[in-house]
Tab-separated table of N, CA and C in Angstrom:
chain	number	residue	atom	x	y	z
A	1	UNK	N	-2.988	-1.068	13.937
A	1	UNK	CA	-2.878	0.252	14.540
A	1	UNK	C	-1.553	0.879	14.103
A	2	UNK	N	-1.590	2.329	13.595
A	2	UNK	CA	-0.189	2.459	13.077
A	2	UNK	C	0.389	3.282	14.570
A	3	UNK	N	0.980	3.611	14.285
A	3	UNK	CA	2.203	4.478	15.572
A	3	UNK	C	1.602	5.575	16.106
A	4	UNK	N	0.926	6.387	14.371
A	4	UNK	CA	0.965	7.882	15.492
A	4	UNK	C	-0.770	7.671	16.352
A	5	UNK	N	-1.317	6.581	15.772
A	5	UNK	CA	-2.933	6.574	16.848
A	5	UNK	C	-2.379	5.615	17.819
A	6	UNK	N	-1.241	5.592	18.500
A	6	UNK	CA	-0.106	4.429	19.438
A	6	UNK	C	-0.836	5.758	21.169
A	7	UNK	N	-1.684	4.297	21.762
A	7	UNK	CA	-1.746	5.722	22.886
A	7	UNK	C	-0.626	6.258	23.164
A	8	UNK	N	0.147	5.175	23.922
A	8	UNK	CA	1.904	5.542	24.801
A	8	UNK	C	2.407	6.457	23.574
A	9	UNK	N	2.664	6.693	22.671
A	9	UNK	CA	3.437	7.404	21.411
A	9	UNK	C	2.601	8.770	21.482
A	10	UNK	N	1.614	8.596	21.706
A	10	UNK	CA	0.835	10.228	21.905
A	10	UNK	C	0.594	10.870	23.243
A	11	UNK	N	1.244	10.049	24.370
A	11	UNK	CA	1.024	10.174	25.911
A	11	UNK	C	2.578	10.801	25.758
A	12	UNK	N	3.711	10.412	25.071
A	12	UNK	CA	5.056	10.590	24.898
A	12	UNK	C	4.897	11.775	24.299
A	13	UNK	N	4.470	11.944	23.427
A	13	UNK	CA	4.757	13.402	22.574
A	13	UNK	C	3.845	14.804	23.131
A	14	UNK	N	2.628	14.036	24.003
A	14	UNK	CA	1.827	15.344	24.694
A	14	UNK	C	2.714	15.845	26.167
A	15	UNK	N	3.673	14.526	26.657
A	15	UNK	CA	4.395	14.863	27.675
A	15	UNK	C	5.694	15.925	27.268
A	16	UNK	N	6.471	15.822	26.383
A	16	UNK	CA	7.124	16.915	24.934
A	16	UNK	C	6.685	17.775	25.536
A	17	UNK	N	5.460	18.244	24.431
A	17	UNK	CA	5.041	19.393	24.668
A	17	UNK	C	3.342	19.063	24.585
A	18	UNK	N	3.009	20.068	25.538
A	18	UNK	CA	1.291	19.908	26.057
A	18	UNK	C	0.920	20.762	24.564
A	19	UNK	N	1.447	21.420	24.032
A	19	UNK	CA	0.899	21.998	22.861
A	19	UNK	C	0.754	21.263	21.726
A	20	UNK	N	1.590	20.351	21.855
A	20	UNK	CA	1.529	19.254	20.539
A	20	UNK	C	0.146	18.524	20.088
A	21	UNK	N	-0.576	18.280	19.047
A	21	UNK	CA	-0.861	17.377	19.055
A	21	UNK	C	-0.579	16.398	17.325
A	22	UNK	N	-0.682	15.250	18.005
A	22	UNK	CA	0.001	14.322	16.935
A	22	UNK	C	-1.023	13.924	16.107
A	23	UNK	N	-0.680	14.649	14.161
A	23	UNK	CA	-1.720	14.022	13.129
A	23	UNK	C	-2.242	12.490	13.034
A	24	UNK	N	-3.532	12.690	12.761
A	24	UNK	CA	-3.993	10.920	12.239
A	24	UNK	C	-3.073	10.474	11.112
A	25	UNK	N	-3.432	9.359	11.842
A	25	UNK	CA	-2.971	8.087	10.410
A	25	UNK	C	-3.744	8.796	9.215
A	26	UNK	N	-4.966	9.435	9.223
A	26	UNK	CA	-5.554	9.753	7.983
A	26	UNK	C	-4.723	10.899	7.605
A	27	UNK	N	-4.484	11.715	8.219
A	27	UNK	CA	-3.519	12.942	7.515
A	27	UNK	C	-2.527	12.188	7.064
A	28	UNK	N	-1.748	11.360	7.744
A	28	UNK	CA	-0.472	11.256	7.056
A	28	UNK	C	-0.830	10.652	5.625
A	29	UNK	N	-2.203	9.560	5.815
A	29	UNK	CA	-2.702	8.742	4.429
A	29	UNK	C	-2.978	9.826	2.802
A	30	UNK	N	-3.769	10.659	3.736
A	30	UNK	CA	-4.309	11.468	2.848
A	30	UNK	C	-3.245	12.776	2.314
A	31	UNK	N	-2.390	13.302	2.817
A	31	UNK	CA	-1.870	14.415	3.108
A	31	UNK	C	-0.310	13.957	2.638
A	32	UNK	N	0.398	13.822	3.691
A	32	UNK	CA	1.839	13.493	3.798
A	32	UNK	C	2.705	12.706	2.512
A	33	UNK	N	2.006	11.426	2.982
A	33	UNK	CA	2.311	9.975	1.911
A	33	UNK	C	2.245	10.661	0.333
A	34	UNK	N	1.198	11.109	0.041
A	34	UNK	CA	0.837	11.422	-1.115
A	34	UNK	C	1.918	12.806	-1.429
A	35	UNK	N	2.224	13.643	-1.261
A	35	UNK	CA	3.374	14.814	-1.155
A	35	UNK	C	4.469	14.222	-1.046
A	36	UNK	N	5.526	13.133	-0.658
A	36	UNK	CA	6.390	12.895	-0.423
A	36	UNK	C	6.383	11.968	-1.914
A	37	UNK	N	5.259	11.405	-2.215
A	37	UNK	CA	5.337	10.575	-3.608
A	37	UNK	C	5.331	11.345	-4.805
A	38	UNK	N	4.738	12.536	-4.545
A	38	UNK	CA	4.895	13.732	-5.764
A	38	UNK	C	6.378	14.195	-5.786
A	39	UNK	N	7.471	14.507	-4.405
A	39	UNK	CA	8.298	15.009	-4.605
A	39	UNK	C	9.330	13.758	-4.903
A	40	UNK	N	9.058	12.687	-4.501
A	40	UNK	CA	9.855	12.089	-5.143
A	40	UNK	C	9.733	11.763	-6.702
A	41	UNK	N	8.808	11.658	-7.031
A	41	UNK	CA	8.510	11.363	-8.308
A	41	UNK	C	9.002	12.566	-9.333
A	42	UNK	N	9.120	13.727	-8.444
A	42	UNK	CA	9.669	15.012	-9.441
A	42	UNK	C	10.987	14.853	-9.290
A	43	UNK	N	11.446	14.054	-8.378
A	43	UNK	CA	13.184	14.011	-8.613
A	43	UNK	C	13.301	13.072	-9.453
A	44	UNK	N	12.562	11.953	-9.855
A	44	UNK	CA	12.607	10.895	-10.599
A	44	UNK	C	13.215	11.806	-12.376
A	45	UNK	N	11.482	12.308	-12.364
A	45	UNK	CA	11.904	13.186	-13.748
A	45	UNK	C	13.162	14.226	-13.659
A	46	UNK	N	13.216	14.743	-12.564
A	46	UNK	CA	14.558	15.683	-12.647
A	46	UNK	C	15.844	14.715	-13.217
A	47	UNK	N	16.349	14.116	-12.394
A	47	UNK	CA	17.126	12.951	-12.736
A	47	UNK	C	17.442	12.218	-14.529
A	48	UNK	N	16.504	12.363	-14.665
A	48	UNK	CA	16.542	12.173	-16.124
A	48	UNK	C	16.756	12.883	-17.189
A	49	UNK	N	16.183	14.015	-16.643
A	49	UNK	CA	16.688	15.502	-17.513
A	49	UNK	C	18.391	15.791	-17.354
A	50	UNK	N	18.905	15.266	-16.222
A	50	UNK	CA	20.356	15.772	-16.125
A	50	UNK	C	21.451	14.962	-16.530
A	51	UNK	N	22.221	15.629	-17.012
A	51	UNK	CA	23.675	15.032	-17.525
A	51	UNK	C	24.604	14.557	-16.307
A	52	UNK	N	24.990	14.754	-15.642
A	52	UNK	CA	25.941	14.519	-14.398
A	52	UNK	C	25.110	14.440	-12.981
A	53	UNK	N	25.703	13.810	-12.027
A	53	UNK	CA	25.658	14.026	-10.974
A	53	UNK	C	26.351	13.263	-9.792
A	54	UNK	N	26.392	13.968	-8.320
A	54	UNK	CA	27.447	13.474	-7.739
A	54	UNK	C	26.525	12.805	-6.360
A	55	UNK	N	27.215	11.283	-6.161
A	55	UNK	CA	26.176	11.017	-4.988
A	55	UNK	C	27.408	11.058	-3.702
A	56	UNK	N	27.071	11.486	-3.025
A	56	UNK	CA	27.754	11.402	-1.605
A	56	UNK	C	27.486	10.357	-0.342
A	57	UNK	N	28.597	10.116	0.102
A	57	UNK	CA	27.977	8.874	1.086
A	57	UNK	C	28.589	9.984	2.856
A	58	UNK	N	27.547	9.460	3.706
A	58	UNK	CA	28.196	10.010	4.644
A	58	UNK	C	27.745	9.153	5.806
A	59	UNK	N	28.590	8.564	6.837
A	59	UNK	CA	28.604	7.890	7.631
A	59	UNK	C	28.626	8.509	9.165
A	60	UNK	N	27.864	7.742	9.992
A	60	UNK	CA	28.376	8.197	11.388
A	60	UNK	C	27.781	7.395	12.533
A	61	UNK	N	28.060	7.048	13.870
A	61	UNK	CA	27.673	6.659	14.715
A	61	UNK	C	26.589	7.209	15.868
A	62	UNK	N	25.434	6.304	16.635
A	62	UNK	CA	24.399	7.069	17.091
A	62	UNK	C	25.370	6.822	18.553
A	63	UNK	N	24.557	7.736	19.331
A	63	UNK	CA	25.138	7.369	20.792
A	63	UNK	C	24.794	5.772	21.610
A	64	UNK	N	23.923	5.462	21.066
A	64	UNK	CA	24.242	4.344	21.093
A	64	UNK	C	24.730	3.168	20.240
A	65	UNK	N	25.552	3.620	19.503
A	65	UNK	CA	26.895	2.790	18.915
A	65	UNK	C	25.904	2.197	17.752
A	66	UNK	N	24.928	2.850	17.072
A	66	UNK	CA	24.140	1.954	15.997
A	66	UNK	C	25.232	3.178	14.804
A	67	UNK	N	25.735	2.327	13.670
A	67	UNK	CA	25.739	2.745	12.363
A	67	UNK	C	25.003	3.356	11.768
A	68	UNK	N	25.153	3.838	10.830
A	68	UNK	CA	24.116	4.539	9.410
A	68	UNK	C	24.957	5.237	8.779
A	69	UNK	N	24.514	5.177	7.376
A	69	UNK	CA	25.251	5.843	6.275
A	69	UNK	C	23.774	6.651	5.135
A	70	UNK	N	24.394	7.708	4.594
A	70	UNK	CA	23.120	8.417	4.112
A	70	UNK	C	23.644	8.350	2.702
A	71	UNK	N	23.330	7.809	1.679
A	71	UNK	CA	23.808	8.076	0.426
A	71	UNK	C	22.647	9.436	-0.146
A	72	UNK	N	23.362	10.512	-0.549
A	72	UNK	CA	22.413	11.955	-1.219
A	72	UNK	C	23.200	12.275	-2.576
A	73	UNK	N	22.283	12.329	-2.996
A	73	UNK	CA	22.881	12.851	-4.787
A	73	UNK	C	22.780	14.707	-4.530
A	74	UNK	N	23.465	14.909	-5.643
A	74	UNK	CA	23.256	16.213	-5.595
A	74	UNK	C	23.590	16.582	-7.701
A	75	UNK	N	22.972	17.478	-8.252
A	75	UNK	CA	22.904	17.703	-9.413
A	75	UNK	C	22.021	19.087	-9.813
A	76	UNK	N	22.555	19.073	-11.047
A	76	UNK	CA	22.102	20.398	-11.850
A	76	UNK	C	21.432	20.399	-12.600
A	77	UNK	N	19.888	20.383	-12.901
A	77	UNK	CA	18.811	20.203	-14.397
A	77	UNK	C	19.045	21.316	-15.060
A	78	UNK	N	19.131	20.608	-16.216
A	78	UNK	CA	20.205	21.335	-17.611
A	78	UNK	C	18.978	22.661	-17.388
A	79	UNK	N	17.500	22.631	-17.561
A	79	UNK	CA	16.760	23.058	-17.871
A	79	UNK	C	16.600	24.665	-17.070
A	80	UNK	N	16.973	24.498	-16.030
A	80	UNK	CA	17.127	25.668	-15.073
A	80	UNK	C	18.283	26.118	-14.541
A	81	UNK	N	19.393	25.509	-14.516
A	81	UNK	CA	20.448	25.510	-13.871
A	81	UNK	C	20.748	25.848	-12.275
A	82	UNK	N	19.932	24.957	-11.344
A	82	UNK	CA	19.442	24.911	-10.418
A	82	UNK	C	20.250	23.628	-9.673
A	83	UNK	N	21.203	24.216	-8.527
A	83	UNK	CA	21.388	22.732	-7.863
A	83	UNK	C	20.099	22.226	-6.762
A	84	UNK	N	20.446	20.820	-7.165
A	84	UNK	CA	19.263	20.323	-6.347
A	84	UNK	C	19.807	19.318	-5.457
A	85	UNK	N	19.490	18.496	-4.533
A	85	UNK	CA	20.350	17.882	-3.847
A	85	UNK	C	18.984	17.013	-3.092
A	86	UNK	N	18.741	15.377	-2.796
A	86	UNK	CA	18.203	14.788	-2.512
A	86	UNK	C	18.668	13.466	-1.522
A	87	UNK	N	18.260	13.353	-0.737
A	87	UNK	CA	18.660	12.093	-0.002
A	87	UNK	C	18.185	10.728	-0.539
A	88	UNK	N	18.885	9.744	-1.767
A	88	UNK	CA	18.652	8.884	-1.811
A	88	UNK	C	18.262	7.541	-0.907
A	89	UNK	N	19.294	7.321	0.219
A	89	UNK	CA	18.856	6.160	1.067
A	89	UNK	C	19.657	6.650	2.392
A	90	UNK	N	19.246	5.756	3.541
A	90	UNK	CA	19.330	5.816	4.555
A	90	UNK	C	19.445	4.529	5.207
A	91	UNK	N	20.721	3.967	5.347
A	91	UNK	CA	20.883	2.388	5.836
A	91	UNK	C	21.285	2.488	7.259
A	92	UNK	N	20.807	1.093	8.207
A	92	UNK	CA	21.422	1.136	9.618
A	92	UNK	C	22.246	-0.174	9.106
A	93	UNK	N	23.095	-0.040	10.465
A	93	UNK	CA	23.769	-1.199	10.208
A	93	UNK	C	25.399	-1.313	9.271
A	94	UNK	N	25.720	-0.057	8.476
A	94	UNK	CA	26.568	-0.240	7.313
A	94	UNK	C	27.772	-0.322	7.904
A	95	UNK	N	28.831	-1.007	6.567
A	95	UNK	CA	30.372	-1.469	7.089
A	95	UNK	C	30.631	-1.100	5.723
A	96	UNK	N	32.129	-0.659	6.100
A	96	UNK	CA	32.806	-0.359	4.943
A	96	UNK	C	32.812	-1.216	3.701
A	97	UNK	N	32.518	-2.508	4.599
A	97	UNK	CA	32.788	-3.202	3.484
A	97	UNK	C	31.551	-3.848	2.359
A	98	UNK	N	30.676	-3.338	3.197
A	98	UNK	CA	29.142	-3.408	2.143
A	98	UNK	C	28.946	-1.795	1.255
A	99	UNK	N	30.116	-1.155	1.407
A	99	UNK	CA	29.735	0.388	0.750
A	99	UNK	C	29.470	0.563	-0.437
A	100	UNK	N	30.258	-0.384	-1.331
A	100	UNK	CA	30.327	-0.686	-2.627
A	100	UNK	C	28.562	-1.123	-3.141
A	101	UNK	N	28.374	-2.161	-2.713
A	101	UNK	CA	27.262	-2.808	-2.555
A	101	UNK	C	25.866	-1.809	-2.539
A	102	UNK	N	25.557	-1.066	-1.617
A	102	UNK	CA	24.721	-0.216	-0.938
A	102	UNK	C	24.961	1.108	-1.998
A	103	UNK	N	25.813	1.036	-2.636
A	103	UNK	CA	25.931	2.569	-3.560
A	103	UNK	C	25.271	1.980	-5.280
A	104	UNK	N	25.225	0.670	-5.146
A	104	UNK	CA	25.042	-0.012	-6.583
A	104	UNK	C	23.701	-0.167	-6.128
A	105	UNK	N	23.014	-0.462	-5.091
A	105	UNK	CA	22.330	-0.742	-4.648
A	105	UNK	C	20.903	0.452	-4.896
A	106	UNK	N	21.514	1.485	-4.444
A	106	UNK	CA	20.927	2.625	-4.257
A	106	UNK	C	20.885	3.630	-5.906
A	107	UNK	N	21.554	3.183	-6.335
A	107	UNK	CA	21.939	3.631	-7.774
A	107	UNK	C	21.114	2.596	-9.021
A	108	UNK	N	20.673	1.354	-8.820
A	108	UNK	CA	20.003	0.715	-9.673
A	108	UNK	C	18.464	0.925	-8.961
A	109	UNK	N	18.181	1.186	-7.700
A	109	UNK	CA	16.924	1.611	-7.469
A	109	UNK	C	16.590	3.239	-7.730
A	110	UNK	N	17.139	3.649	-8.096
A	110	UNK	CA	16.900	5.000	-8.742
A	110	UNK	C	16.936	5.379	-10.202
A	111	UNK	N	17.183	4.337	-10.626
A	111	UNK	CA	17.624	3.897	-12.165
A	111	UNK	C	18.704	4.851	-12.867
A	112	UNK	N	19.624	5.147	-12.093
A	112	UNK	CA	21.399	6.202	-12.143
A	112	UNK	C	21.890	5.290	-13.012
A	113	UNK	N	22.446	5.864	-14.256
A	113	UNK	CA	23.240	5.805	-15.062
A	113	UNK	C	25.109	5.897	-14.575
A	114	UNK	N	25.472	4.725	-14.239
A	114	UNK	CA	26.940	4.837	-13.850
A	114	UNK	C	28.071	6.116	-14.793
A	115	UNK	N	27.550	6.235	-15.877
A	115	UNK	CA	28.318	7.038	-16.470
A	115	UNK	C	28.486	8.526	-16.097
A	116	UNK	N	27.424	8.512	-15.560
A	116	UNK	CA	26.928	9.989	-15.522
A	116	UNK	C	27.235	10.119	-13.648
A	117	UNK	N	27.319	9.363	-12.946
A	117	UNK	CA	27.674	9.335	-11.214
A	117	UNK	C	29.291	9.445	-11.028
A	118	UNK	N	29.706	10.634	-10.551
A	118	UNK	CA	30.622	10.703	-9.844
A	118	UNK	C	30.532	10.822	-7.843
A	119	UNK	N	31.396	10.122	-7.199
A	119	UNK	CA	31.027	9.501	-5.827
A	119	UNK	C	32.095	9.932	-5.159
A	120	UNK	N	31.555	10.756	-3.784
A	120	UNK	CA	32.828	11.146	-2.964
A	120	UNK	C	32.008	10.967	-1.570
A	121	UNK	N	32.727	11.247	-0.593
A	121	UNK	CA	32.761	10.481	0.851
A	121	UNK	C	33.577	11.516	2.309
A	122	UNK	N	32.835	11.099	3.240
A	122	UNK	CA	33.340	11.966	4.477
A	122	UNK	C	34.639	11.168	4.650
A	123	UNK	N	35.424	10.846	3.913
A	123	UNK	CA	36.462	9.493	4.559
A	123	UNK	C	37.534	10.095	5.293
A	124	UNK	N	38.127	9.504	6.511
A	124	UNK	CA	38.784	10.093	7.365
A	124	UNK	C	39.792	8.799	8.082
């Protein structure tokens, strides 16, 4: 059973709002999933077309004291001269001292060329 056919998860979101109602697992199968794999896949090719780009890391705490850090690229395709800007990853849990790690990390699963990545940070 996935989440959104979850009774309590749709008893939760009709209590929200009585106007809501929450898509099937088949929309998201058919619909969603499939659109999010096209747009990623067009950043894939974007990415490759471009000479430079800069990934950003940005960190912060939830109210309940959970971590996360968002690594997002941001870049220019030579072809249009268009900034574009994408959220590579989304980690819980991060420490300064895995940052290094999690940026190599996130950079060999996107197949980023170190030469071409310049990296800056909310650091404070």
């Amino acid at each position: 059973m996935s989440m959104v056919d979850n009774e309590g998860f749709c008893y939760l979101m009709k209590t929200m709002d009585s106007r809501y109602t929450v898509p099937s697992c088949t929309y998201f199968t058919n619909n969603v999933i499939p659109l999010l794999y096209k747009k990623a896949s067009q950043n894939m090719d974007d990415l490759a077309k471009c000479n430079n780009l800069a990934l950003t890391t940005d960190s912060w705490t939830s109210h309940a004291t959970e971590s996360y850090l968002t690594i997002t690229e941001d870049y220019i395709v030579d072809s249009d001269w268009q900034i574009k800007s994408a959220v590579l990853q989304v980690y819980e849990s991060h420490t300064s001292a895995h940052l290094s790690e999690e940026l190599k990390h996130a950079a060999k699963e996107w197949k980023l060329e170190w030469p071409k990545v310049t990296i800056s940070g909310n650091y404070r």
